[in-house]
Amino acid sequence: MTFNKLTPAVLGLPLLLAPAIVFATEATANDIEVMVVTSSRQAQALVNLAEAVSVLDEATIQNVSPGHPAELLNRVSGVHVNDLGGEGHMTAIRQPISTGGVYLFLEDGLPTRPTGFFNHNGLYEIDIPNAGRVEVTKGPGSALYGSDAIGGMFNILTPEPAAQFGGRLQAELGSDGWQRGLLSVSGPVAENHSAFWQLNSTQSDSFREQSDYQRFSTNLRLDSEVSDSTRLKTLLSFGKVEQSGTSGLSFTDFSQNPQRNYYHAEMGARDVQALRLSAELRHQLSDTSELMLTPFFRDNRSDLMPGWMLSYDPVLQQTRFKSYGLLAQYSQQNSSAFNWTAGLDIDYTPANFAEQQITVSRDGDIYTDYALTGRTNYHYDADQTVLSPYAQLQWFATEQLIISLGARYDYFSVDYTDLLPEDVPQQVGRSSWLRPESQKVSYRQLSPKAGIVWKFADNQQLYANRRHAFRVPSVGQAFRPGSSSDTTELQPVTAVNHELGWRGQFGRIRLDTSLYDLTIKDDVVTYIDGNTRKVTNAGETSHRGIELMLQLALNAQWQWQTSGSYSRQKYDDFQYLYSCFPPACVPPLSETRNFAGFDVGKAPKQLWQSSLSYQPQAVSGLWLELEWQKVGRYFTDETNTNTYPGHDLWHLRARYQLTGSITLAARLMNISDKTYSTYTSNQVGSSAVEYRPGMPRSVFVSATVSF
């Protein structure tokens, strides 16, 4: 079914659901109002927002008890987070499954990383199992948050401290050596001060060979009532993740021996840690105005052996950066008709990158060991300064009509200094490690947005928006070019999103659907000019789709929810360096091709999730859930030659309130023991398709004590 054929069906959905809506409205009198803070850094009713936002509350997080972020976040329509081992992941929201920097990860509204230092595994720097709630904004959010917020944003919010002292201790055991302990303690610590402390200690041997994983993270939040008009929230977060490398597999190993891993010992391993400290001060200037000031500090360290480079350019990479910044925002409600905010974000991030060359040892397909060669390929400082003023206006034109406007201007300056001596060769044999000369690079970008909400009924809203977004070249993309030239000439990738949505709450039914059309221009493409490999801003892709979420309380015991998306993603203009080697191509072939008209690789056409939960009246305290997840078919590269057919998974969860303070829980993942791949890909021109095997049937049990 094409996107155009789907459109009238979706627009006619209110008529199709009319009988159920009437029944549900008669059954339940009160609707629950959902509040969202991501869209304006202040609490707002979801019904007033002209954008697609989904909220996962604390009860959902505790019921799911995610061992990996994907287990929770894939419940949101149009969202797919895969599992690459440990807590490694890629994301797909209105985009293909990729490592591209088109998503923004936030903790209590603060980006966990500065612009230019995107990490596709960024969710492992946040303690999701202990979160108070998660807000997912689909589509661009650059008008408020700046670069990277093209596909969407994840805002993980910490729990508020409790009014009375209490806590929760959870101990969990599971398949393949899984052990996890979660601790939270909350309550008042002094007059006008209350705190929340969390701890997460996790380790696993994993179902694959030599792919163990350890995590330690902790949060400390202190809420203070400084005065009747001033509140202060101080948040300290620390996380450390160590995980072994996990490789893709050939089809033979994937289908016959999925637990195999080509990376043994320390090959492909990573060791990362992240510390963040922020102090959000909110001062009520008057009954209609507020000032928010949030100074913050980040300290990140990453030691990585990139597994994808082991076969052609094996290295050890070290990245260090610290950030010093301030989020400042003034909000004003001039009357019952106008709300407006203006702010300034400041972020100064000095960073250092070093890359050492290694040689690797192999035993057949298995990488077993490595040794330093003594060569340093790259060593540089990249100090980044970002200044970003923004403003937003919300006009309640009538009781039914809300119009919103906003814009943000971002100025980026990167002071790059090459720290290697000039006599270090940039080319050895056929291998190149080109290094730009020391210089300053700057980018400027304006991101406007406009939206409208029409409340055509008390419990229904139509909304539409146009939002601009962008991402600046990453520090590595600009200053670690490998064999590519002209990388410091790259400019920001830009995007424009058009969206039409409909929300409704009808007693026992809640429905949310959206149609979107996202065009990305100036994408980075690679081409050959003579004998030189160059990069430039020239690519263009289109991403169109529909997202649907439906929740239905069948009765007091049964609840059903489903969410899904159908998308069509195309290359409108996309050059790619096509390489083909013997035996497929004799002699070897290397040329520039344009894949205009082809489907975007690694972009599933369908994503679906559905769950049915049951709370039997006959067994008080028991909760059961059966969940189905589907990832649809997709092409594995730009040539649309190879295909992954997709997969369906079934999961079962149970919780039982044994006593007032003790809860037992279990989850059985992949009930049918399906062999499936979380990411399937191949290099353009290569017939060697790689598969990332997903978790086999696994069981996890836990006991939680509340005090």
CSV table of C-alpha atoms in Angstrom, one decimal, residues 176-576:
chain,number,residue,atom,x,y,z
A,176,ASP,CA,23.2,-15.3,30.4
A,177,GLY,CA,24.5,-14.0,33.7
A,178,TRP,CA,22.2,-11.0,33.9
A,179,GLN,CA,22.3,-9.3,37.3
A,180,ARG,CA,20.9,-5.9,38.1
A,181,GLY,CA,20.3,-3.9,41.3
A,182,LEU,CA,18.2,-0.7,41.3
A,183,LEU,CA,18.0,1.5,44.4
A,184,SER,CA,16.1,4.8,44.9
A,185,VAL,CA,15.7,6.8,48.1
A,186,SER,CA,13.6,9.9,48.3
A,187,GLY,CA,12.2,12.4,50.9
A,188,PRO,CA,12.8,15.6,52.8
A,189,VAL,CA,16.3,16.2,54.0
A,190,ALA,CA,15.8,19.6,55.7
A,191,GLU,CA,13.2,22.4,55.9
A,192,ASN,CA,12.3,23.4,52.3
A,193,HIS,CA,14.7,20.8,50.8
A,194,SER,CA,14.0,17.3,49.5
A,195,ALA,CA,16.2,14.9,47.6
A,196,PHE,CA,16.1,11.8,45.4
A,197,TRP,CA,19.0,9.4,45.0
A,198,GLN,CA,19.2,6.6,42.5
A,199,LEU,CA,21.7,3.8,41.8
A,200,ASN,CA,21.9,1.3,39.0
A,201,SER,CA,24.4,-1.5,38.9
A,202,THR,CA,24.1,-4.0,36.0
A,203,GLN,CA,26.2,-6.7,34.5
A,204,SER,CA,25.6,-9.4,31.9
A,205,ASP,CA,27.6,-12.1,30.1
A,206,SER,CA,25.3,-11.7,27.1
A,207,PHE,CA,24.1,-14.6,24.9
A,208,ARG,CA,27.0,-14.0,22.5
A,209,GLU,CA,30.6,-15.2,23.0
A,210,GLN,CA,32.8,-12.9,25.0
A,211,SER,CA,30.4,-9.9,24.9
A,212,ASP,CA,30.1,-9.1,28.6
A,213,TYR,CA,28.7,-5.7,29.7
A,214,GLN,CA,28.9,-3.7,33.0
A,215,ARG,CA,27.1,-0.5,34.0
A,216,PHE,CA,27.2,1.7,37.0
A,217,SER,CA,25.2,4.9,37.2
A,218,THR,CA,23.9,7.2,39.9
A,219,ASN,CA,21.7,10.3,40.1
A,220,LEU,CA,21.3,12.8,43.0
A,221,ARG,CA,18.6,15.4,42.7
A,222,LEU,CA,18.0,18.1,45.3
A,223,ASP,CA,14.9,20.3,45.2
A,224,SER,CA,15.0,23.5,47.2
A,225,GLU,CA,12.3,26.1,48.0
A,226,VAL,CA,14.7,29.1,48.3
A,227,SER,CA,11.8,31.5,48.9
A,228,ASP,CA,8.1,31.8,48.1
A,229,SER,CA,9.0,32.8,44.5
A,230,THR,CA,12.2,30.9,43.9
A,231,ARG,CA,12.8,27.2,43.3
A,232,LEU,CA,16.2,25.5,42.7
A,233,LYS,CA,16.7,22.0,41.3
A,234,THR,CA,20.2,20.6,41.4
A,235,LEU,CA,21.0,17.4,39.5
A,236,LEU,CA,24.2,15.4,39.6
A,237,SER,CA,24.4,12.4,37.2
A,238,PHE,CA,27.2,10.0,36.6
A,239,GLY,CA,27.3,6.9,34.4
A,240,LYS,CA,30.0,4.4,33.5
A,241,VAL,CA,29.6,1.7,30.8
A,242,GLU,CA,32.1,-1.0,29.9
A,243,GLN,CA,31.2,-3.4,27.2
A,244,SER,CA,33.0,-5.8,24.9
A,245,GLY,CA,32.8,-5.6,21.2
A,246,THR,CA,30.0,-7.4,19.3
A,247,SER,CA,30.4,-8.1,15.6
A,248,GLY,CA,28.0,-8.6,12.7
A,249,LEU,CA,27.8,-12.1,11.4
A,250,SER,CA,27.7,-13.8,8.0
A,251,PHE,CA,24.3,-15.3,7.0
A,252,THR,CA,25.6,-18.8,7.8
A,253,ASP,CA,26.7,-18.0,11.3
A,254,PHE,CA,23.6,-15.8,11.9
A,255,SER,CA,21.2,-18.6,11.0
A,256,GLN,CA,23.2,-21.6,12.4
A,257,ASN,CA,25.3,-20.1,15.3
A,258,PRO,CA,23.9,-16.7,16.3
A,259,GLN,CA,25.8,-16.7,19.6
A,260,ARG,CA,29.1,-16.5,17.7
A,261,ASN,CA,31.1,-13.3,18.0
A,262,TYR,CA,34.1,-12.4,15.8
A,263,TYR,CA,35.5,-10.0,18.5
A,264,HIS,CA,37.2,-11.8,21.4
A,265,ALA,CA,39.1,-10.4,24.3
A,266,GLU,CA,39.3,-6.6,24.2
A,267,MET,CA,38.6,-6.3,20.4
A,268,GLY,CA,36.0,-3.8,19.6
A,269,ALA,CA,35.5,-2.9,23.3
A,270,ARG,CA,34.5,0.5,24.7
A,271,ASP,CA,34.8,2.2,28.0
A,272,VAL,CA,32.8,5.4,28.5
A,273,GLN,CA,31.8,7.6,31.4
A,274,ALA,CA,29.7,10.7,31.6
A,275,LEU,CA,29.3,13.2,34.4
A,276,ARG,CA,26.7,16.1,34.4
A,277,LEU,CA,26.0,18.7,37.0
A,278,SER,CA,23.2,21.3,36.6
A,279,ALA,CA,21.3,23.8,38.8
A,280,GLU,CA,18.0,24.9,37.4
A,281,LEU,CA,16.9,28.1,39.1
A,282,ARG,CA,13.3,29.3,38.5
A,283,HIS,CA,12.3,32.7,39.9
A,284,GLN,CA,8.7,34.0,39.7
A,285,LEU,CA,9.2,37.7,38.9
A,286,SER,CA,5.4,38.3,39.0
A,287,ASP,CA,2.1,36.4,38.6
A,288,THR,CA,2.7,36.4,34.9
A,289,SER,CA,6.5,36.2,34.4
A,290,GLU,CA,9.3,33.8,35.2
A,291,LEU,CA,13.0,33.7,34.8
A,292,MET,CA,14.9,30.4,34.5
A,293,LEU,CA,18.7,30.1,34.7
A,294,THR,CA,20.4,26.7,34.4
A,295,PRO,CA,24.2,26.7,34.6
A,296,PHE,CA,25.6,23.3,33.8
A,297,PHE,CA,28.9,21.3,33.5
A,298,ARG,CA,29.7,18.1,31.6
A,299,ASP,CA,32.7,15.8,31.7
A,300,ASN,CA,32.8,13.0,29.2
A,301,ARG,CA,35.5,10.4,28.5
A,302,SER,CA,35.4,7.6,25.8
A,303,ASP,CA,38.0,4.9,25.0
A,304,LEU,CA,36.9,3.0,21.9
A,305,MET,CA,38.2,0.5,19.5
A,306,PRO,CA,35.8,0.9,16.5
A,307,GLY,CA,34.8,-2.5,15.5
A,308,TRP,CA,33.7,-1.4,12.0
A,309,MET,CA,37.3,-0.3,11.3
A,310,LEU,CA,39.1,-3.4,12.3
A,311,SER,CA,39.2,-4.9,8.8
A,312,TYR,CA,40.7,-1.9,7.0
A,313,ASP,CA,42.0,0.7,9.5
A,314,PRO,CA,42.3,-0.7,13.1
A,315,VAL,CA,42.7,2.0,15.7
A,316,LEU,CA,42.2,3.0,19.3
A,317,GLN,CA,40.3,6.3,19.8
A,318,GLN,CA,40.2,8.5,22.9
A,319,THR,CA,37.8,11.4,23.2
A,320,ARG,CA,37.7,13.8,26.1
A,321,PHE,CA,35.6,16.9,26.5
A,322,LYS,CA,34.2,19.2,29.2
A,323,SER,CA,31.3,21.6,28.8
A,324,TYR,CA,30.6,24.8,30.6
A,325,GLY,CA,27.3,26.4,29.8
A,326,LEU,CA,24.1,28.3,30.7
A,327,LEU,CA,20.5,27.9,29.7
A,328,ALA,CA,18.7,31.2,30.3
A,329,GLN,CA,15.0,31.7,29.6
A,330,TYR,CA,12.4,34.4,30.3
A,331,SER,CA,8.7,33.6,30.0
A,332,GLN,CA,5.8,36.0,30.0
A,333,GLN,CA,2.0,35.7,29.9
A,334,ASN,CA,0.8,39.1,28.8
A,335,SER,CA,-2.8,38.1,29.0
A,336,SER,CA,-5.0,35.1,28.8
A,337,ALA,CA,-4.4,35.2,25.0
A,338,PHE,CA,-0.6,35.4,24.7
A,339,ASN,CA,2.4,33.4,26.1
A,340,TRP,CA,5.9,34.1,24.9
A,341,THR,CA,9.4,33.0,25.9
A,342,ALA,CA,12.8,34.2,25.0
A,343,GLY,CA,16.1,32.7,25.8
A,344,LEU,CA,19.8,32.3,25.3
A,345,ASP,CA,21.8,29.0,25.4
A,346,ILE,CA,25.6,29.2,25.9
A,347,ASP,CA,27.9,26.2,25.6
A,348,TYR,CA,31.7,26.2,25.6
A,349,THR,CA,33.2,22.8,25.1
A,350,PRO,CA,37.0,22.3,25.0
A,351,ALA,CA,37.7,18.8,23.5
A,352,ASN,CA,40.6,16.6,22.7
A,353,PHE,CA,40.8,13.6,20.3
A,354,ALA,CA,43.6,11.1,19.8
A,355,GLU,CA,43.8,8.1,17.6
A,356,GLN,CA,46.5,5.4,17.7
A,357,GLN,CA,47.1,2.9,15.0
A,358,ILE,CA,47.1,-0.8,15.9
A,359,THR,CA,47.8,-4.1,14.3
A,360,VAL,CA,45.3,-7.0,14.9
A,361,SER,CA,45.7,-10.7,15.2
A,362,ARG,CA,43.2,-13.1,13.8
A,363,ASP,CA,42.4,-16.8,14.1
A,364,GLY,CA,40.3,-17.4,11.0
A,365,ASP,CA,37.3,-15.1,11.3
A,366,ILE,CA,38.0,-14.3,15.0
A,367,TYR,CA,39.9,-11.1,16.0
A,368,THR,CA,41.9,-12.2,19.0
A,369,ASP,CA,44.4,-9.5,20.0
A,370,TYR,CA,46.0,-6.3,19.0
A,371,ALA,CA,49.3,-4.4,19.4
A,372,LEU,CA,50.2,-0.7,19.1
A,373,THR,CA,52.3,0.2,16.1
A,374,GLY,CA,53.7,3.4,17.6
A,375,ARG,CA,52.0,5.6,15.0
A,376,THR,CA,49.5,8.3,16.0
A,377,ASN,CA,47.1,9.0,13.2
A,378,TYR,CA,45.3,12.0,14.8
A,379,HIS,CA,45.8,14.2,17.8
A,380,TYR,CA,43.9,17.5,18.0
A,381,ASP,CA,42.1,20.0,20.2
A,382,ALA,CA,38.7,21.2,19.0
A,383,ASP,CA,37.3,23.9,21.3
A,384,GLN,CA,33.7,24.7,20.5
A,385,THR,CA,31.6,27.8,21.4
A,386,VAL,CA,27.9,27.9,20.8
A,387,LEU,CA,25.6,31.0,21.2
A,388,SER,CA,22.0,30.5,20.5
A,389,PRO,CA,19.2,33.0,21.1
A,390,TYR,CA,15.6,31.9,20.6
A,391,ALA,CA,12.0,33.1,21.0
A,392,GLN,CA,8.6,31.5,21.0
A,393,LEU,CA,5.0,32.9,20.9
A,394,GLN,CA,1.8,31.1,21.7
A,395,TRP,CA,-1.4,32.9,20.8
A,396,PHE,CA,-4.8,31.6,22.0
A,397,ALA,CA,-6.7,33.3,19.3
A,398,THR,CA,-10.0,31.8,20.4
A,399,GLU,CA,-11.1,29.1,22.8
A,400,GLN,CA,-10.7,26.7,19.9
A,401,LEU,CA,-7.7,28.1,18.0
A,402,ILE,CA,-4.1,28.3,19.1
A,403,ILE,CA,-1.3,29.6,16.9
A,404,SER,CA,2.4,29.2,17.8
A,405,LEU,CA,5.5,30.7,16.2
A,406,GLY,CA,9.2,30.3,17.1
A,407,ALA,CA,12.7,30.7,15.9
A,408,ARG,CA,16.3,30.1,17.0
A,409,TYR,CA,19.6,31.4,15.7
A,410,ASP,CA,22.6,29.2,16.3
A,411,TYR,CA,26.2,30.4,16.0
A,412,PHE,CA,28.9,27.8,16.2
A,413,SER,CA,32.7,28.4,16.3
A,414,VAL,CA,35.2,25.6,16.5
A,415,ASP,CA,38.9,26.4,17.2
A,416,TYR,CA,40.7,23.4,15.8
A,417,THR,CA,44.4,22.8,16.5
A,418,ASP,CA,46.4,19.9,15.0
A,419,LEU,CA,48.8,18.7,17.7
A,420,LEU,CA,50.8,16.3,15.6
A,421,PRO,CA,54.2,17.4,14.2
A,422,GLU,CA,54.2,18.3,10.5
A,423,ASP,CA,56.6,15.5,9.6
A,424,VAL,CA,54.1,12.8,10.6
A,425,PRO,CA,53.1,11.4,7.2
A,426,GLN,CA,49.5,11.6,6.1
A,427,GLN,CA,49.7,8.8,3.7
A,428,VAL,CA,51.5,5.4,4.0
A,429,GLY,CA,51.1,3.1,1.0
A,430,ARG,CA,47.4,3.1,0.0
A,431,SER,CA,46.2,4.3,3.4
A,432,SER,CA,45.5,8.0,4.1
A,433,TRP,CA,45.0,9.9,7.3
A,434,LEU,CA,44.6,13.4,6.0
A,435,ARG,CA,44.8,16.2,8.5
A,436,PRO,CA,43.4,19.7,8.0
A,437,GLU,CA,45.6,22.6,9.0
A,438,SER,CA,44.9,24.3,12.3
A,439,GLN,CA,42.0,26.8,11.8
A,440,LYS,CA,38.8,28.1,13.0
A,441,VAL,CA,35.5,26.9,11.5
A,442,SER,CA,32.1,28.6,12.1
A,443,TYR,CA,28.5,27.8,11.2
A,444,ARG,CA,25.4,29.9,11.4
A,445,GLN,CA,21.8,28.6,11.2
A,446,LEU,CA,18.3,30.0,11.6
A,447,SER,CA,15.5,27.5,12.6
A,448,PRO,CA,12.0,28.9,12.4
A,449,LYS,CA,8.8,27.0,13.2
A,450,ALA,CA,5.0,27.6,13.0
A,451,GLY,CA,2.1,25.6,14.2
A,452,ILE,CA,-1.6,25.7,14.7
A,453,VAL,CA,-4.0,23.7,16.9
A,454,TRP,CA,-7.8,23.6,16.3
A,455,LYS,CA,-9.9,22.3,19.1
A,456,PHE,CA,-12.9,21.4,17.0
A,457,ALA,CA,-14.5,19.5,19.9
A,458,ASP,CA,-14.0,19.4,23.7
A,459,ASN,CA,-12.0,16.1,23.4
A,460,GLN,CA,-10.4,16.4,19.9
A,461,GLN,CA,-7.7,18.5,18.3
A,462,LEU,CA,-6.4,18.9,14.8
A,463,TYR,CA,-2.9,20.3,14.5
A,464,ALA,CA,-0.4,21.2,11.8
A,465,ASN,CA,3.1,22.5,11.7
A,466,ARG,CA,6.1,23.5,9.6
A,467,ARG,CA,9.4,23.1,11.3
A,468,HIS,CA,13.0,23.7,10.2
A,469,ALA,CA,15.9,21.7,11.5
A,470,PHE,CA,19.6,21.2,10.9
A,471,ARG,CA,22.7,19.4,12.1
A,472,VAL,CA,26.2,20.8,11.9
A,473,PRO,CA,29.1,18.6,10.8
A,474,SER,CA,30.5,16.6,13.8
A,475,VAL,CA,33.9,17.3,15.1
A,476,GLY,CA,35.1,13.9,13.8
A,477,GLN,CA,33.5,14.4,10.4
A,478,ALA,CA,35.2,17.7,9.9
A,479,PHE,CA,38.6,17.0,11.4
A,480,ARG,CA,39.1,13.3,11.1
A,481,PRO,CA,38.7,13.0,7.3
A,482,GLY,CA,40.6,9.8,6.6
A,483,SER,CA,41.1,9.7,2.9
A,484,SER,CA,38.5,12.5,2.1
A,485,SER,CA,39.4,16.0,1.3
A,486,ASP,CA,37.5,19.3,1.8
A,487,THR,CA,35.8,18.2,5.0
A,488,THR,CA,36.3,21.5,6.7
A,489,GLU,CA,34.2,23.1,4.0
A,490,LEU,CA,31.1,21.1,5.0
A,491,GLN,CA,28.1,23.2,5.9
A,492,PRO,CA,25.0,22.2,8.1
A,493,VAL,CA,22.6,19.6,6.8
A,494,THR,CA,19.1,21.2,6.7
A,495,ALA,CA,15.6,19.8,7.0
A,496,VAL,CA,12.0,20.9,6.6
A,497,ASN,CA,9.1,19.0,8.2
A,498,HIS,CA,5.4,19.4,7.4
A,499,GLU,CA,3.0,17.6,9.7
A,500,LEU,CA,-0.8,17.1,10.1
A,501,GLY,CA,-2.1,15.4,13.2
A,502,TRP,CA,-5.3,14.5,15.0
A,503,ARG,CA,-5.6,13.7,18.8
A,504,GLY,CA,-8.7,12.6,20.6
A,505,GLN,CA,-9.6,11.2,24.0
A,506,PHE,CA,-13.0,9.6,24.4
A,507,GLY,CA,-13.3,8.1,27.8
A,508,ARG,CA,-11.7,4.7,27.5
A,509,ILE,CA,-10.2,5.5,24.1
A,510,ARG,CA,-7.2,7.7,23.4
A,511,LEU,CA,-6.1,8.1,19.8
A,512,ASP,CA,-3.2,10.0,18.3
A,513,THR,CA,-2.3,10.0,14.6
A,514,SER,CA,0.0,12.1,12.4
A,515,LEU,CA,1.0,12.5,8.8
A,516,TYR,CA,4.5,13.9,8.1
A,517,ASP,CA,6.6,15.0,5.1
A,518,LEU,CA,10.2,15.5,6.0
A,519,THR,CA,12.8,16.6,3.4
A,520,ILE,CA,16.5,16.7,4.2
A,521,LYS,CA,18.8,18.7,2.0
A,522,ASP,CA,22.5,19.4,1.8
A,523,ASP,CA,23.2,15.9,3.2
A,524,VAL,CA,26.8,14.8,3.1
A,525,VAL,CA,27.8,12.8,0.0
A,526,THR,CA,31.1,11.3,-1.2
A,527,TYR,CA,32.4,11.4,-4.7
A,528,ILE,CA,35.5,10.9,-6.7
A,529,ASP,CA,37.2,13.8,-8.5
A,530,GLY,CA,40.0,12.4,-10.5
A,531,ASN,CA,42.0,10.3,-8.0
A,532,THR,CA,40.8,12.3,-5.0
A,533,ARG,CA,38.0,11.2,-2.6
A,534,LYS,CA,35.9,14.3,-1.7
A,535,VAL,CA,32.9,15.1,0.4
A,536,THR,CA,30.3,17.8,-0.2
A,537,ASN,CA,26.8,19.0,0.8
A,538,ALA,CA,24.7,17.7,-2.1
A,539,GLY,CA,22.4,14.9,-1.0
A,540,GLU,CA,18.6,15.1,-0.7
A,541,THR,CA,16.2,12.6,0.8
A,542,SER,CA,12.4,12.6,1.4
A,543,HIS,CA,10.8,10.9,4.3
A,544,ARG,CA,7.0,10.5,4.4
A,545,GLY,CA,4.8,8.5,6.6
A,546,ILE,CA,1.9,8.0,9.0
A,547,GLU,CA,2.1,7.3,12.7
A,548,LEU,CA,-0.8,5.9,14.8
A,549,MET,CA,-1.3,5.3,18.5
A,550,LEU,CA,-4.5,3.8,20.0
A,551,GLN,CA,-5.2,3.0,23.6
A,552,LEU,CA,-8.4,1.3,24.7
A,553,ALA,CA,-9.5,0.3,28.2
A,554,LEU,CA,-11.8,-2.7,27.4
A,555,ASN,CA,-13.0,-2.9,31.0
A,556,ALA,CA,-11.6,-2.7,34.5
A,557,GLN,CA,-9.5,-5.8,33.9
A,558,TRP,CA,-8.4,-5.6,30.2
A,559,GLN,CA,-6.4,-2.9,28.5
A,560,TRP,CA,-5.1,-2.8,24.9
A,561,GLN,CA,-2.8,-0.4,23.2
A,562,THR,CA,-1.2,-0.4,19.7
A,563,SER,CA,1.1,1.9,17.9
A,564,GLY,CA,2.7,1.8,14.6
A,565,SER,CA,3.9,3.6,11.5
A,566,TYR,CA,4.2,3.2,7.8
A,567,SER,CA,6.8,5.2,5.9
A,568,ARG,CA,8.3,5.7,2.5
A,569,GLN,CA,11.8,7.1,2.4
A,570,LYS,CA,13.5,7.9,-0.9
A,571,TYR,CA,16.8,9.3,-2.2
A,572,ASP,CA,15.9,12.3,-4.3
A,573,ASP,CA,19.6,13.1,-5.1
A,574,PHE,CA,22.3,11.1,-3.4
A,575,GLN,CA,25.8,10.4,-4.8
A,576,TYR,CA,27.7,7.6,-3.3
